[in-house]
Short mmCIF file of C-alpha atoms in Angstrom, two decimals:
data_model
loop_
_atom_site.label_atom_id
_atom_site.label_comp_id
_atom_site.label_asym_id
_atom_site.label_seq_id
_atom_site.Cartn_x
_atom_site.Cartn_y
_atom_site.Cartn_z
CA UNK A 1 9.58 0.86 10.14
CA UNK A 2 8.72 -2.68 8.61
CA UNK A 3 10.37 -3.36 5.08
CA UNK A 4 7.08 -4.60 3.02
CA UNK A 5 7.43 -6.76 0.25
CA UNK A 6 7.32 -3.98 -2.38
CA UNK A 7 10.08 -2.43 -0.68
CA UNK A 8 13.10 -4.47 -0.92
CA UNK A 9 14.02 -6.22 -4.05
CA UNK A 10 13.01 -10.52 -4.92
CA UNK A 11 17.18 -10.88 -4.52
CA UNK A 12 17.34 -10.01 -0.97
CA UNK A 13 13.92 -12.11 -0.13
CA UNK A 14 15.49 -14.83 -1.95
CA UNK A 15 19.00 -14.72 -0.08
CA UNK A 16 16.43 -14.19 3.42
CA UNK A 17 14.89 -16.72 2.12
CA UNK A 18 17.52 -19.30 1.54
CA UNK A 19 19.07 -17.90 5.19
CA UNK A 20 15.86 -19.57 6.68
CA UNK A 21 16.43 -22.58 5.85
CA UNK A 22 19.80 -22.91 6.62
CA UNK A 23 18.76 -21.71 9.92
CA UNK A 24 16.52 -25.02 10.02
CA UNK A 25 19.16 -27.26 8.57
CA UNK A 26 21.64 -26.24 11.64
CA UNK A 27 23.88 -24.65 9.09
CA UNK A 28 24.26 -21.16 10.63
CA UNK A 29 25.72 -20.72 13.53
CA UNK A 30 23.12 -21.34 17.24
CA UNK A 31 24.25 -17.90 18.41
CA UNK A 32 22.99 -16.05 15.11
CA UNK A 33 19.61 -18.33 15.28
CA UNK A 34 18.71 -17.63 18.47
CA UNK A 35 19.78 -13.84 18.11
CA UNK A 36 16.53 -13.47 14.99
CA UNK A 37 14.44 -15.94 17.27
CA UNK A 38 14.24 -13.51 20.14
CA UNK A 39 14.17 -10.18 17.77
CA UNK A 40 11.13 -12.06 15.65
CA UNK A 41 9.64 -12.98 19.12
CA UNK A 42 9.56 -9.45 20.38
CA UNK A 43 8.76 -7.89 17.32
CA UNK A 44 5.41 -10.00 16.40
CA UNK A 45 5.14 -12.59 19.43
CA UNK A 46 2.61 -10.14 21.38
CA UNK A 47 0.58 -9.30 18.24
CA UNK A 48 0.70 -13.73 17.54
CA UNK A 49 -0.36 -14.16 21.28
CA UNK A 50 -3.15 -11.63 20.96
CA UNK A 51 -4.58 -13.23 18.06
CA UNK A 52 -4.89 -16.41 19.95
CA UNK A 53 -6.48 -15.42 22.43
CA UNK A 54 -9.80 -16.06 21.42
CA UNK A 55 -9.10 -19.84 20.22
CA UNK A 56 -7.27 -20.58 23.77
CA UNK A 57 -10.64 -19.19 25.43
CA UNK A 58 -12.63 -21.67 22.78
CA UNK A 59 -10.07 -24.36 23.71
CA UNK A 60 -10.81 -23.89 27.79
CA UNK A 61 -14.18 -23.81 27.29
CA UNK A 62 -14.23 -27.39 25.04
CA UNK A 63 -12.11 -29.08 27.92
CA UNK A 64 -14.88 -27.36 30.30
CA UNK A 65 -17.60 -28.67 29.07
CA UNK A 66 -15.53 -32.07 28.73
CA UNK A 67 -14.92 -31.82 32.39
CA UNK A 68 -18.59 -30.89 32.86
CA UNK A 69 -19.28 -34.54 31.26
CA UNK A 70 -21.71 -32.59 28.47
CA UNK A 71 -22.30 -35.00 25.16
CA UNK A 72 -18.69 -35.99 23.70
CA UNK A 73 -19.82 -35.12 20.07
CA UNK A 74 -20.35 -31.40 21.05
CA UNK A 75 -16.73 -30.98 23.55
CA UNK A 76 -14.91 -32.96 20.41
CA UNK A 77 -16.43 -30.25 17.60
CA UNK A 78 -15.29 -27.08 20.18
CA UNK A 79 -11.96 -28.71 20.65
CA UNK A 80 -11.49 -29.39 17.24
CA UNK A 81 -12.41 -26.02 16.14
CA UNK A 82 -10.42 -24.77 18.56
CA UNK A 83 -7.36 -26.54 17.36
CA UNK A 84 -8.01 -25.30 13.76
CA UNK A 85 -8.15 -22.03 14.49
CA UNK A 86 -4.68 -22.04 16.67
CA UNK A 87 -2.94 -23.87 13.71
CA UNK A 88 -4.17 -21.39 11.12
CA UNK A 89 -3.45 -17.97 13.11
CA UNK A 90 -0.11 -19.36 13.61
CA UNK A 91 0.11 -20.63 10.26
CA UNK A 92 -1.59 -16.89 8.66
CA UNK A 93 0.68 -14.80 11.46
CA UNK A 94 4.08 -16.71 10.12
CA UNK A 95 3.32 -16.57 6.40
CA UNK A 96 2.03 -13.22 6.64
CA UNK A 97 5.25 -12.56 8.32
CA UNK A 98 7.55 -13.63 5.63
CA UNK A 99 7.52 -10.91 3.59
CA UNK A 100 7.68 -8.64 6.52
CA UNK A 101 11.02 -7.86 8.50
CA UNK A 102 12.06 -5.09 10.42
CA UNK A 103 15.69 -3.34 10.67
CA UNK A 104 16.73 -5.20 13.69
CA UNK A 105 15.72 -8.43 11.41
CA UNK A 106 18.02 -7.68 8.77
CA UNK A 107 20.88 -6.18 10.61
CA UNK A 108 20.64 -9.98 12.61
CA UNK A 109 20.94 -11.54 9.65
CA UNK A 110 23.61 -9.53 7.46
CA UNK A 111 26.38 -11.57 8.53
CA UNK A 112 25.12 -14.35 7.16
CA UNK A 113 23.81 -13.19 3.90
CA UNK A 114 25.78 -14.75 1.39
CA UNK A 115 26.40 -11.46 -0.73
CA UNK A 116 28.78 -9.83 -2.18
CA UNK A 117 29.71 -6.64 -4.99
CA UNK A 118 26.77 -5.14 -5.56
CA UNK A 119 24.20 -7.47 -3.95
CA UNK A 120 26.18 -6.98 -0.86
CA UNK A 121 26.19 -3.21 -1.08
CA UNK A 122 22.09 -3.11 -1.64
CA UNK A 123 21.57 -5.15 1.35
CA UNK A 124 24.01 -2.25 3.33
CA UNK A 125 22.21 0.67 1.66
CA UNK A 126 18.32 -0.79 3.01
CA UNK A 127 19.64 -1.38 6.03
CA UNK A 128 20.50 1.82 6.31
CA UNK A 129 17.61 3.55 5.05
CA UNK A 130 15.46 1.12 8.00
CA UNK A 131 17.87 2.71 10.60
CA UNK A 132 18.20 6.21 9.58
CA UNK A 133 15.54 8.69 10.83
CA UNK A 134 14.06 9.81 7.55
CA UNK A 135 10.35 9.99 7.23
CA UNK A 136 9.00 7.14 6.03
CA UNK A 137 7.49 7.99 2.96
CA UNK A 138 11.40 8.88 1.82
CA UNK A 139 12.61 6.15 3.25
CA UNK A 140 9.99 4.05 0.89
CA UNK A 141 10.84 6.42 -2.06
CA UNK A 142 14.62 5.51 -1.57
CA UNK A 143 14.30 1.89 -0.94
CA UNK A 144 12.47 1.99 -4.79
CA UNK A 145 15.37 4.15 -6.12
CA UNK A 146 17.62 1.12 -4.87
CA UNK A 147 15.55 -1.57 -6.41
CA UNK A 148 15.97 0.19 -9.45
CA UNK A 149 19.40 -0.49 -9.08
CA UNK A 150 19.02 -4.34 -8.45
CA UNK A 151 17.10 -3.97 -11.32
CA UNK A 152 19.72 -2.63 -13.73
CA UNK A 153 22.26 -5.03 -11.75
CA UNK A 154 20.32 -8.00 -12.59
CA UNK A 155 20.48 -6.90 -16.33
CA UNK A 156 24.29 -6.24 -16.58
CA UNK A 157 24.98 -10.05 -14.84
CA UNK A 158 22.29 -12.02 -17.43
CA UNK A 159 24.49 -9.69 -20.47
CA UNK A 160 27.91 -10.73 -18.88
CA UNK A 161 26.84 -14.40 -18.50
CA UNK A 162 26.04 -14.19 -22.14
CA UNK A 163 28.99 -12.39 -23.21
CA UNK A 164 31.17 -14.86 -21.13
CA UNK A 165 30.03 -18.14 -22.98
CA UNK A 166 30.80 -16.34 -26.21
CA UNK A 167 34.66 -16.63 -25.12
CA UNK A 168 35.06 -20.40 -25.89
CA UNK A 169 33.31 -19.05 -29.71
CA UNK A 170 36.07 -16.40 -29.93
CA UNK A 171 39.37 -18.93 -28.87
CA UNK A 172 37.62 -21.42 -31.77
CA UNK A 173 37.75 -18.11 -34.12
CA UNK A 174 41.14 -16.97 -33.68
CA UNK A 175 42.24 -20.93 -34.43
CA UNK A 176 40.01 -20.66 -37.64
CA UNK A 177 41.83 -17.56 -38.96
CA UNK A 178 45.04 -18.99 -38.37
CA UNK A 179 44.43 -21.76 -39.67
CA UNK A 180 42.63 -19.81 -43.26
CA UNK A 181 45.57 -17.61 -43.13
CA UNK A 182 47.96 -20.94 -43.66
CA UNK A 183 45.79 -22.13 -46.77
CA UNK A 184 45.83 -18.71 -48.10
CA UNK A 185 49.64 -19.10 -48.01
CA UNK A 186 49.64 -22.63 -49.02
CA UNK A 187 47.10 -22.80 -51.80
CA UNK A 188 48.55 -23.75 -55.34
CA UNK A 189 45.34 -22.73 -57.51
CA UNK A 190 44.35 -19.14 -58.00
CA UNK A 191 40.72 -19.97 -57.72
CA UNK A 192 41.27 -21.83 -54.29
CA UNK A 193 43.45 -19.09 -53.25
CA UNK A 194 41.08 -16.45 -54.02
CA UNK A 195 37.82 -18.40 -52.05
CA UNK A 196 40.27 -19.09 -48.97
CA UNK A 197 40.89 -15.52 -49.24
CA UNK A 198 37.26 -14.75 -48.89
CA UNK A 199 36.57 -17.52 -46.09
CA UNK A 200 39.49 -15.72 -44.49
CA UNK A 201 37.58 -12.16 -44.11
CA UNK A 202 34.40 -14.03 -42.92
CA UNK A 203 35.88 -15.08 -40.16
CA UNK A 204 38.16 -12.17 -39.63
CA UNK A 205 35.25 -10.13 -39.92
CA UNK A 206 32.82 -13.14 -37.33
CA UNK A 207 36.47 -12.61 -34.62
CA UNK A 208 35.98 -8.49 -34.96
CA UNK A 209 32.61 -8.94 -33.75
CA UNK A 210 33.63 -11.09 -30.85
CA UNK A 211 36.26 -8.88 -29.90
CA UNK A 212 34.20 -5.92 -30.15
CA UNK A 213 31.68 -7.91 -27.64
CA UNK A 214 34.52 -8.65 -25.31
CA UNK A 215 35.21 -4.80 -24.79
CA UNK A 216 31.35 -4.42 -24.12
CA UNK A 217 32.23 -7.12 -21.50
CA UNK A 218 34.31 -5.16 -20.23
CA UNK A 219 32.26 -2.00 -19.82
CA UNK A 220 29.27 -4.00 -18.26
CA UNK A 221 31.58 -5.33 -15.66
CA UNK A 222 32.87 -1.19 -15.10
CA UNK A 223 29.09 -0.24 -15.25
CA UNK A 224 28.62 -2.83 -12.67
CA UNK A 225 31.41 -1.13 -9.82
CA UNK A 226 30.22 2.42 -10.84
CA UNK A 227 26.50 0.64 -9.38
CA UNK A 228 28.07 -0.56 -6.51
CA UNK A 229 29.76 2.37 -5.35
CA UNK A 230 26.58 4.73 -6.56
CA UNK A 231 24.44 2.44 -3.66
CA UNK A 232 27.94 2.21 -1.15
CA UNK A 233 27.40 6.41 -1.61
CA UNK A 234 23.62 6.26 -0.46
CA UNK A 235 24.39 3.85 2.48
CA UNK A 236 27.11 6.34 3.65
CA UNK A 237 25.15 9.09 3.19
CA UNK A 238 22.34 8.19 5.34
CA UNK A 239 25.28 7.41 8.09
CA UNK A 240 26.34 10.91 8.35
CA UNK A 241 25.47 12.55 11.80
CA UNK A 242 22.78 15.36 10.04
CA UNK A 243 18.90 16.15 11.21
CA UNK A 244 16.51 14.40 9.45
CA UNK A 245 15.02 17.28 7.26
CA UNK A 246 19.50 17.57 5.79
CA UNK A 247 18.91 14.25 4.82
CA UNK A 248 15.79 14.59 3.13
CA UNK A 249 17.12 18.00 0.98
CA UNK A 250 20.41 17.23 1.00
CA UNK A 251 23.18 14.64 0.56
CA UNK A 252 21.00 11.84 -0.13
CA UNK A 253 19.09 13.97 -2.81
CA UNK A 254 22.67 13.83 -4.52
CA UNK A 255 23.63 10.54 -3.77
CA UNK A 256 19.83 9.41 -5.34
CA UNK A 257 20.37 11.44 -8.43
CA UNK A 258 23.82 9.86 -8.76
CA UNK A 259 22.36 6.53 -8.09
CA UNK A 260 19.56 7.37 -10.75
CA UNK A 261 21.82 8.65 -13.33
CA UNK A 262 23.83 5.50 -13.12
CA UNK A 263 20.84 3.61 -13.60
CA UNK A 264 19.75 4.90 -16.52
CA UNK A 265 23.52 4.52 -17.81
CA UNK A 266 23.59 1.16 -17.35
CA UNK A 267 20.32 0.53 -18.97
CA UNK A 268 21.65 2.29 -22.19
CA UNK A 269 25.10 0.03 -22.43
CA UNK A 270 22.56 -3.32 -21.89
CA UNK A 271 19.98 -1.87 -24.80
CA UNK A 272 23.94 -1.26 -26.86
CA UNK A 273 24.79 -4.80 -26.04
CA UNK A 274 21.37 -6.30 -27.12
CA UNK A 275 21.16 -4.45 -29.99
CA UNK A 276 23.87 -6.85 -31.47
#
């Protein structure tokens, strides 16, 4: 099969992505480079070389009738044409191709993916679904199962990034109730006393919440392994030595409802978190 660019998730295209052009820069190794150049060659050279066939034959035939000493004008047009229509199949054939990439592709390039936790796992799980020997219409149905879970993944990390610059707010609380509790202690006058005193649950009250979001930290990061080993369970699932039509009923079924179930857990905790 060919991944499609409906079948793998904007993350790993973007990571591809950025691969490519440290490919260009000379910042991956010339071993790993040169390994994709000759799997991209054999996978859509001949079908690159077939579409230029007819502007090579165009080509010719302009330096023919240059040969031939027929008007300039009319071998400088054919050439030109010619020219054009090289630079655009090549041009059409590699952008076309971008958003294309086969197993092989992928497996090239995993070791220089820079992934990790969950991202990492994904990448595993589709490249195991593109080498297993499922039909392809499952292995399209699981490869949207697992964008799902990029999806959900994506959701957690924006929450925790959030959650995490509310820890600087939550340091600057606790110093603010220490500080209201000593001018509880050390007020003279009843009245100040008793608005200290108030001042003093407002912020007690502000450093609950923060607390309370600091254990929802928490349970977005757990929610965030239990993903990672939910997609680790499909990748090693579709590595087990069973026929195709096991696979299809079976173990992955399980692992895909696990996967799914996790999902929709983790979408619940981000609404909870949200919600506040």
């Amino acid at each position: 099969m060919r991944y499609r660019s409906d079948d793998i998730h904007p993350v790993l295209w973007k990571a591809v992505d950025q691969l490519t052009g440290r490919m260009m820069t000379g910042e991956v190794s010339g071993t790993a480079v040169a390994a994709h150049q000759t799997e991209w060659f054999k996978e859509y050279g001949g079908e690159t070389l077939r579409q230029l066939i007819a502007p090579i034959i165009l080509l010719l035939a302009g330096f023919g009738m240059a040969a031939a000493k027929l008007p300039k004008v009319s071998c400088a047009i054919v050439i030109l044409l010619a020219i054009v229509w090289i630079v655009a199949s090549i041009v059409m054939k590699t952008v076309g191709n971008l958003r294309e990439m086969t197993p092989r592709e992928l497996e090239l390039l995993m070791p220089e993916l820079k992934f990790e936790g969950v991202g990492r796992a994904y990448a595993e799980a589709v490249l195991a679904v593109g080498q297993s020997s499922l039909s392809e219409t499952t292995q399209r149905e699981t490869l949207q199962e697992l964008k799902r879970v990029m999806d959900e993944h994506e959701r957690i990390e924006a929450v925790r990034s959030k959650l995490e610059q509310t820890s600087s707010t939550r340091i600057a609380l606790l110093l603010e109730v220490d500080t209201l509790q000593r001018k509880v202690e050390e007020a003279r006058d009843p009245e100040a006393k008793a608005i200290y005193e108030e001042s003093l649950g407002v912020a007690q009250s502000r450093l609950a919440a923060k607390e309370s979001q600091s254990a929802l930290g928490e349970r977005m990061e757990a929610q965030g392994e239990l993903l990672r080993q939910s997609v680790l369970r499909v990748r090693d699932t579709l590595a087990l030595p069973v026929s195709t039509s096991a696979s299809d009923s079976g173990p992955l079924r399980e692992a895909l409802a696990s996967v799914r179930s996790r999902a929709d857990e983790v979408d619940r905790a981000v609404q909870e978190v949200e919600s506040w």
